[in-house]
XYZ file of C-alpha atoms in Angstrom:
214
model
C -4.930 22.192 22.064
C -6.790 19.404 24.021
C -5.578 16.332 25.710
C -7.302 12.936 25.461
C -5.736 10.452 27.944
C -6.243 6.797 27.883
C -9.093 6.389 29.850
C -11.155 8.859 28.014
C -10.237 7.234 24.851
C -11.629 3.798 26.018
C -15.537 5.626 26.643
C -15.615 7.339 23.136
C -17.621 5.917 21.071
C -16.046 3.013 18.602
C -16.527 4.626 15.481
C -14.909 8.202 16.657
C -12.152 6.311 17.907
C -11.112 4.299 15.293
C -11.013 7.067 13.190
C -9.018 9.233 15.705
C -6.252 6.395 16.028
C -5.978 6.059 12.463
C -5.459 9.800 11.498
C -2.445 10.039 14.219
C 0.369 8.521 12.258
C -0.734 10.944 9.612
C -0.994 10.474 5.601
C -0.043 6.821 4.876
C 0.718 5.137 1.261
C -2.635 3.322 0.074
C -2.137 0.799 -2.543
C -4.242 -2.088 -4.093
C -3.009 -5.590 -3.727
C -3.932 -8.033 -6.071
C -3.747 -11.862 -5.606
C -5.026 -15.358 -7.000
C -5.877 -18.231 -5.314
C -4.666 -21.725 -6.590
C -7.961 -21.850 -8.872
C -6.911 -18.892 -10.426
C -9.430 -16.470 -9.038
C -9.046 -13.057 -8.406
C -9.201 -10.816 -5.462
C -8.145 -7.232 -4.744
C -7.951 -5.041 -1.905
C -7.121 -1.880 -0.713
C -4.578 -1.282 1.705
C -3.142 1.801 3.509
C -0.491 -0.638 5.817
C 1.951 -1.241 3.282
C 5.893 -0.827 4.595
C 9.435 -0.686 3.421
C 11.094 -3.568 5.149
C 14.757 -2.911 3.309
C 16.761 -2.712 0.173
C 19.014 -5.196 0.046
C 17.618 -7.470 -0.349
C 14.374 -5.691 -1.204
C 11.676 -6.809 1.263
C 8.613 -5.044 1.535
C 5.551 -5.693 4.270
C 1.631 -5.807 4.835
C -0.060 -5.585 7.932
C -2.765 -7.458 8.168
C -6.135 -6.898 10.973
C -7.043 -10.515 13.095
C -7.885 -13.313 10.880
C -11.225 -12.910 13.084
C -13.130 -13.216 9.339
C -11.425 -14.396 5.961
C -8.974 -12.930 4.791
C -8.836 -13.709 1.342
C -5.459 -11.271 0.433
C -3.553 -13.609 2.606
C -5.307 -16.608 2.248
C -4.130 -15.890 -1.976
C -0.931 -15.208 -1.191
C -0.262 -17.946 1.123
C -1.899 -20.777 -1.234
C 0.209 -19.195 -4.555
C 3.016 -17.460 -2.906
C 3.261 -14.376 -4.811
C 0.922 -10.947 -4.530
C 1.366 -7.355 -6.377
C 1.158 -4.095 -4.662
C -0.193 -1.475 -7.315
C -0.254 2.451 -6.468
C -3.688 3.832 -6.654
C -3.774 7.070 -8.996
C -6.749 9.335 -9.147
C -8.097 8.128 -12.217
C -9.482 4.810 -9.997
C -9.721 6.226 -6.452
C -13.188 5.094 -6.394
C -12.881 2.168 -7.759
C -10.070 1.503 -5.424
C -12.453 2.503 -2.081
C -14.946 0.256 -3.415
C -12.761 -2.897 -3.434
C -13.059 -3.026 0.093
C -16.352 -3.517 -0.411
C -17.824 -7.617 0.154
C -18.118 -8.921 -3.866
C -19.171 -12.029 -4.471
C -17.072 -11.770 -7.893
C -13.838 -10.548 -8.926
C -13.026 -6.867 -7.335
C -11.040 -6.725 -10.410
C -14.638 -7.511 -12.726
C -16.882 -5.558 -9.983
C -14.628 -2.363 -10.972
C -13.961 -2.349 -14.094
C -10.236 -2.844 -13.594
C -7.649 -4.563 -15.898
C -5.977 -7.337 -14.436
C -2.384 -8.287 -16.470
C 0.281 -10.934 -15.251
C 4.177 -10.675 -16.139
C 6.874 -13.009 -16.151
C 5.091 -15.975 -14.783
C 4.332 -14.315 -11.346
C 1.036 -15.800 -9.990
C -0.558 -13.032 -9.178
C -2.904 -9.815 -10.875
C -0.628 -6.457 -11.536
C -4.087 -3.811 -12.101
C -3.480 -2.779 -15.503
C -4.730 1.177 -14.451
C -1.753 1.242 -12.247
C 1.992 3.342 -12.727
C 3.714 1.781 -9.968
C 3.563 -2.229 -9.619
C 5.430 -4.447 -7.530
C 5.036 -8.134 -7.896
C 6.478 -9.771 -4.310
C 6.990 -13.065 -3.299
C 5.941 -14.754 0.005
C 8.809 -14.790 2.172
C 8.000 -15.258 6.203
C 5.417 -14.383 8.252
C 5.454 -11.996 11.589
C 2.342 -12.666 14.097
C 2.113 -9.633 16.316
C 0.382 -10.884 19.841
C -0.350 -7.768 21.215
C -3.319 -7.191 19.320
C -3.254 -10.259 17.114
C -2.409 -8.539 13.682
C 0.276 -10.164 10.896
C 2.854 -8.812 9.596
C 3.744 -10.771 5.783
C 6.772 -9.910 4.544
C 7.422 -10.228 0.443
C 10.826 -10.307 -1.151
C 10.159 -7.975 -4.393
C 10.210 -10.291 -7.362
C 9.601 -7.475 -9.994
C 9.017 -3.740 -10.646
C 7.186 -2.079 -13.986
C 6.944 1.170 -14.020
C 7.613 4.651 -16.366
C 11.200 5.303 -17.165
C 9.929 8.959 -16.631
C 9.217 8.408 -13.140
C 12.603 7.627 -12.245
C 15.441 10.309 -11.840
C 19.072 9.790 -11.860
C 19.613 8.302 -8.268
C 17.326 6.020 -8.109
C 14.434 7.839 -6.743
C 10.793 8.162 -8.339
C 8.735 10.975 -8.240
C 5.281 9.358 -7.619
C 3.939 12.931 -7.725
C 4.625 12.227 -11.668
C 3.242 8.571 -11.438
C -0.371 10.208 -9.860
C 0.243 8.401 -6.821
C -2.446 9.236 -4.598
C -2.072 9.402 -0.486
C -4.642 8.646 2.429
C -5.732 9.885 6.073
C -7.978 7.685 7.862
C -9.988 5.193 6.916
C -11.647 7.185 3.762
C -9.592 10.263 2.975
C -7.965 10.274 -0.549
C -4.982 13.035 -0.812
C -2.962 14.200 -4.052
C 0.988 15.281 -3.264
C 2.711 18.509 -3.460
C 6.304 18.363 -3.101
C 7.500 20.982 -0.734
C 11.342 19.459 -0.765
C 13.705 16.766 -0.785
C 17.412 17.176 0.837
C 21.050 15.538 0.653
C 21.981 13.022 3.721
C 22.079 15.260 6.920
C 25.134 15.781 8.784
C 26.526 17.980 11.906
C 27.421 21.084 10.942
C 27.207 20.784 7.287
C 24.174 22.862 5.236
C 21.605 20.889 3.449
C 21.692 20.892 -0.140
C 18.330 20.632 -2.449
C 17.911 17.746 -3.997
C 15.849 17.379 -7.011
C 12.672 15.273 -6.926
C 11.355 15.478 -10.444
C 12.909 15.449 -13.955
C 11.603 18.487 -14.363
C 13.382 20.876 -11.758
């Protein structure tokens, strides 16, 4: 095992390090947003900062890097108010890397993806998608340290399988295809390995099951 303090990180080189800093919190959920602006136009990007904020009320959040070039995500979603966070599935993982790509159209025309709107929410769910979430603007959290945003959305709607849901409440998105990423670039499918009951001294863990099909 080697040690890299923080003075040796500041004289690697920038590219080396910004992928060693984002591999250390590990495999993160990587979802495309999709927003509009008040013209109507479409954007969407990938993102792998994506949080729960709570469940009651259900508030997710975004991160978002320094508004140091546009940001057309949040520019959308603070003009119209309302974005969709779509899990990525293996059948569009390219597609998905390439959105972060600079288009001068439509991601969602660039990639061949289907853009569809429910119950009046003004913003693009991507058709291709098993999980969508349509949120609502609801307050935003500037972070000074490093000048990144946190945007908080209250969620507004969910579509999704009835298959992917078990009893409880929980969703196997190993089911749903949802994919996983490391980095900046790496694309991971899930394995389950286990899921337990609510931990407690002195008490044994009982399995859980996380799929309709255990």
């Amino acid at each position: 095992m080697i040690t890299i303090a923080e003075e040796e990180l500041q004289s690697l080189d920038s590219r080396f390090r910004a992928n060693l800093i984002n591999c250390l919190t590990g495999f993160k959920s990587t979802v495309l947003i999709g927003t509009q602006n008040s013209k109507g136009e479409t954007n969407l990007a990938i993102f792998s900062q994506v949080i729960h904020i709570g469940a009651n009320p259900p508030y997710m959040g975004v991160l978002f890097r320094p508004e140091t070039v546009g940001r057309h995500t949040l520019r959308n979603i603070r003009e119209t108010g309302f974005f969709t966070i779509n899990h990525i599935n293996s059948q569009f993982v390219k597609e998905a890397h390439l959105s972060s790509a600079k288009w001068e159209q439509s991601e969602f025309e660039a990639l061949h993806l289907t853009p569809e709107y429910h119950q009046n929410l003004l913003a693009p769910f991507v058709g291709e998608s098993n999980i969508q979430v349509g949120l609502k603007y609801a307050k935003e959290y500037p972070i000074d340290i490093n000048n990144t945003l946190l945007l908080a959305g209250s969620v507004e709607l969910i579509r999704l399988k009835s298959d992917y849901i078990l009893p409880d409440g929980f969703i196997d998105v190993q089911a749903a295809d949802s994919i996983t990423c490391n980095g900046l670039d790496a694309y991971y499918k899930t394995t389950p390995i286990a899921r337990y009951s609510y931990a407690k001294p002195n008490e044994n863990l009982e399995e859980l099951p996380y799929s309709k099909t255990i």
